[in-house]
Coordinates of C-alpha atoms in Angstrom, one line a residue:
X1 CA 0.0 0.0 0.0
X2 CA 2.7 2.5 0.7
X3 CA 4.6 1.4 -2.5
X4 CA 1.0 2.2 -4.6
X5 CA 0.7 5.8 -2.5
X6 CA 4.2 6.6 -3.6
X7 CA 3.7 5.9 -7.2
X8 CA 0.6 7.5 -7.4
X9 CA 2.0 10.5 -5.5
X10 CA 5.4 10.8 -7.4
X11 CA 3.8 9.9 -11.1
X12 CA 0.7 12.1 -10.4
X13 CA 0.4 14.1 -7.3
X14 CA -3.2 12.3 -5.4
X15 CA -2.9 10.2 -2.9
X16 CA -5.3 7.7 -4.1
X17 CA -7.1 6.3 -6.9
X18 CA -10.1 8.4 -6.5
X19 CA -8.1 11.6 -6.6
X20 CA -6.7 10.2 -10.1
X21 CA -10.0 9.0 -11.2
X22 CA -11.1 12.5 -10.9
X23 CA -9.2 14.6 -12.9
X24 CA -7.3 15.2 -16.1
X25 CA -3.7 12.4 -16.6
X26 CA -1.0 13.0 -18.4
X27 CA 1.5 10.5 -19.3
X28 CA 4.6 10.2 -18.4
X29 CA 6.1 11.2 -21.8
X30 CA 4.2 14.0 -21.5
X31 CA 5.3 15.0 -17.8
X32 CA 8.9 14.4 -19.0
X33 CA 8.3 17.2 -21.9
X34 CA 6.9 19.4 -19.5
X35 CA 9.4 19.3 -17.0
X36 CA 12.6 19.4 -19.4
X37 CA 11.0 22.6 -21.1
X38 CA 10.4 24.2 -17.9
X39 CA 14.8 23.3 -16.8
X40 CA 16.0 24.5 -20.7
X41 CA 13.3 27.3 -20.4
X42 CA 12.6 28.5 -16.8
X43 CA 11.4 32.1 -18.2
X44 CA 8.9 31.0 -19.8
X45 CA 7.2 29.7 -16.9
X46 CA 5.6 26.7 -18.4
X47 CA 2.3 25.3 -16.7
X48 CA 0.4 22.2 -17.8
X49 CA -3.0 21.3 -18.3
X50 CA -4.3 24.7 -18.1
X51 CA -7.8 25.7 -19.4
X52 CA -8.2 28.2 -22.0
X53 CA -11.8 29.8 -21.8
X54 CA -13.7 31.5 -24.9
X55 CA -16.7 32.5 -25.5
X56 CA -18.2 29.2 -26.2
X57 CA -16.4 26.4 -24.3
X58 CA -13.1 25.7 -22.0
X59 CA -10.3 23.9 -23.8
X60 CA -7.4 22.2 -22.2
X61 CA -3.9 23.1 -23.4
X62 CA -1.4 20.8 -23.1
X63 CA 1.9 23.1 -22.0
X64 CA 1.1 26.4 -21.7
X65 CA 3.5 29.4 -21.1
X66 CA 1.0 32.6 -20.6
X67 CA 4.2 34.9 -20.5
X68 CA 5.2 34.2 -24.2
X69 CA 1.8 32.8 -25.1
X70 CA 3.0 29.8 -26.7
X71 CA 1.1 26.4 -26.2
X72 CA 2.9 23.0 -27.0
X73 CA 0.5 20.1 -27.4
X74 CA 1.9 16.9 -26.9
X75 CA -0.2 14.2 -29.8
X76 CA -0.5 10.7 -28.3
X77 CA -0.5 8.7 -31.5
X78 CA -3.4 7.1 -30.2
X79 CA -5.9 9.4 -28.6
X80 CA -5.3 11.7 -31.9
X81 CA -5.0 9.3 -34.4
X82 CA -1.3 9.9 -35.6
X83 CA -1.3 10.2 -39.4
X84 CA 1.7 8.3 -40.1
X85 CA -0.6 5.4 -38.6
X86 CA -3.8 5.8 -38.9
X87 CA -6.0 6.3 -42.3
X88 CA -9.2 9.1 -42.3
X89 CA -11.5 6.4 -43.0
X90 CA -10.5 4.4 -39.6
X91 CA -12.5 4.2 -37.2
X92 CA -11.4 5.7 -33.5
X93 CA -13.6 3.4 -30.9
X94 CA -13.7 5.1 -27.9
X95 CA -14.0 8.2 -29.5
X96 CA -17.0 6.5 -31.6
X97 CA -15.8 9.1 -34.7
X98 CA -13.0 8.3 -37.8
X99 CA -9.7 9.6 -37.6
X100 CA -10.7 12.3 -40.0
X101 CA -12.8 14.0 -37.6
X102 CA -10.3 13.4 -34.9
X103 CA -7.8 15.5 -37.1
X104 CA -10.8 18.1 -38.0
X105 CA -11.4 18.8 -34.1
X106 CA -7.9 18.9 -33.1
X107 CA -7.5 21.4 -36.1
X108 CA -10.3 23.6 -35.1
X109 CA -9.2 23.5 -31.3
X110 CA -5.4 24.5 -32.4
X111 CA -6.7 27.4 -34.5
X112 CA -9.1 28.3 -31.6
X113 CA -6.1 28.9 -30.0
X114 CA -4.3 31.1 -32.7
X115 CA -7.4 33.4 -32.8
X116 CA -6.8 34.4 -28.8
X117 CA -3.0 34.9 -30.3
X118 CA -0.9 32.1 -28.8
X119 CA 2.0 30.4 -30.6
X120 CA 0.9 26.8 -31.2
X121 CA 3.7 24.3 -31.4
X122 CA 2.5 20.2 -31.9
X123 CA 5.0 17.2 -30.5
X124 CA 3.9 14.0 -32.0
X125 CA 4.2 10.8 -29.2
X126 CA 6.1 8.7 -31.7
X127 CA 8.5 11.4 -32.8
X128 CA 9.1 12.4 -28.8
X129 CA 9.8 8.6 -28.5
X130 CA 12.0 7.6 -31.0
X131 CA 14.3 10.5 -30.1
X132 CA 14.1 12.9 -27.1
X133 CA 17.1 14.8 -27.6
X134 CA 16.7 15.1 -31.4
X135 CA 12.7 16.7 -30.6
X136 CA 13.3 19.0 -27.9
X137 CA 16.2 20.3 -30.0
X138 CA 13.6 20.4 -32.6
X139 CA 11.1 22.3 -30.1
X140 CA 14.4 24.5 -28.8
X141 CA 15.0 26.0 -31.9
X142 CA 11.6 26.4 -33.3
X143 CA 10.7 28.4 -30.2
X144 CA 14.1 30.6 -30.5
X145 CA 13.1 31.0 -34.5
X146 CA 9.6 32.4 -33.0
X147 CA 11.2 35.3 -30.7
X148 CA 13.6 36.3 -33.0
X149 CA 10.5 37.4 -35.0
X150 CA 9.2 39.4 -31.5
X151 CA 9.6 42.7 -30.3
X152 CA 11.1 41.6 -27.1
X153 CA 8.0 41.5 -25.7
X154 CA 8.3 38.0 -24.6
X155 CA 10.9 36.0 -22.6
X156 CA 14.4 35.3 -24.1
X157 CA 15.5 31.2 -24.6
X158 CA 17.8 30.7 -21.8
X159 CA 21.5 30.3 -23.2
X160 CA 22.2 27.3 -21.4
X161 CA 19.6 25.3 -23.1
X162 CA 22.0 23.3 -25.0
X163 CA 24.1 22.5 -21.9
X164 CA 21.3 21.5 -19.9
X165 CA 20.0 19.5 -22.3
X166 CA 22.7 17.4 -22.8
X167 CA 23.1 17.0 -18.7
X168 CA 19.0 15.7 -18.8
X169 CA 19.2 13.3 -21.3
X170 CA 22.4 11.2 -19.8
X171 CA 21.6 8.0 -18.7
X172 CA 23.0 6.8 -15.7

């Protein structure tokens, strides 16, 4: 029992199932993402699972850094039908809708959040796997390509990023 309060304490901050059952999980790719940008980043403040209200509805973003109003979602291959592997016609069965309509309401929530006038950045699941260091270098430099185009009205990239990137993805 104190093993299963530990893990669900260190993997997702509850103290029990309920708790867990209750609220919003990320996995643990996805926690990993979040808390390397917020070491190579720390400016930016990055916060995740934050909800973004409009007019009309609430909508979860993924990584969210309010300060430089840039949102990273993080694309499990399954949950939004990945391209690469899935075709339009396919059929999504706990969603009950086709991978088309997956893609057509992941569009339409992205673009929602370009119209209140936040970067939006997408990190496929399979790409994030396959190579961590090779997609947060990715991420690293498409964020620094962004503020170069900014009136220095957002955060700067720290300058260590390389550095401490290389120190986070060292394997024991």
């Amino acid at each position: 029992k104190k093993k299963q309060h530990a893990t669900l304490s260190k993997n997702h901050n509850v103290s029990n199932a309920f708790f867990l059952s209750k609220r919003r999980t990320i996995s643990k790719a996805h926690q990993e993402l979040y808390e390397m940008l917020n070491v190579l980043l720390p400016s930016f403040e990055f916060e995740k699972e934050k909800i973004i209200k409009t007019s009309k509805k609430e909508y979860y973003a993924d990584i969210i850094s309010k300060k430089a109003k840039l949102i990273i979602e993080y694309n499990g291959d399954y949950w939004h039908c990945n391209p690469l592997s899935w075709t339009a016609e396919q059929h999504h069965r706990v969603k009950d809708i086709t991978a088309a309509e997956v893609w057509r309401l992941d569009e339409e929530r992205l673009n929602i959040f370009r119209t209140i006038g936040y970067d939006v950045i997408v990190v496929w699941e399979c790409d994030y796997k396959r190579s961590k260091s090779e997609t947060i270098e990715k991420l690293v430099k498409e964020i620094n390509e962004k503020e170069k185009n900014l009136d220095d009205k957002r955060p700067s990239v720290n300058s260590l990023a390389d550095v401490k990137l290389g120190e986070l993805l060292e394997t024991p």
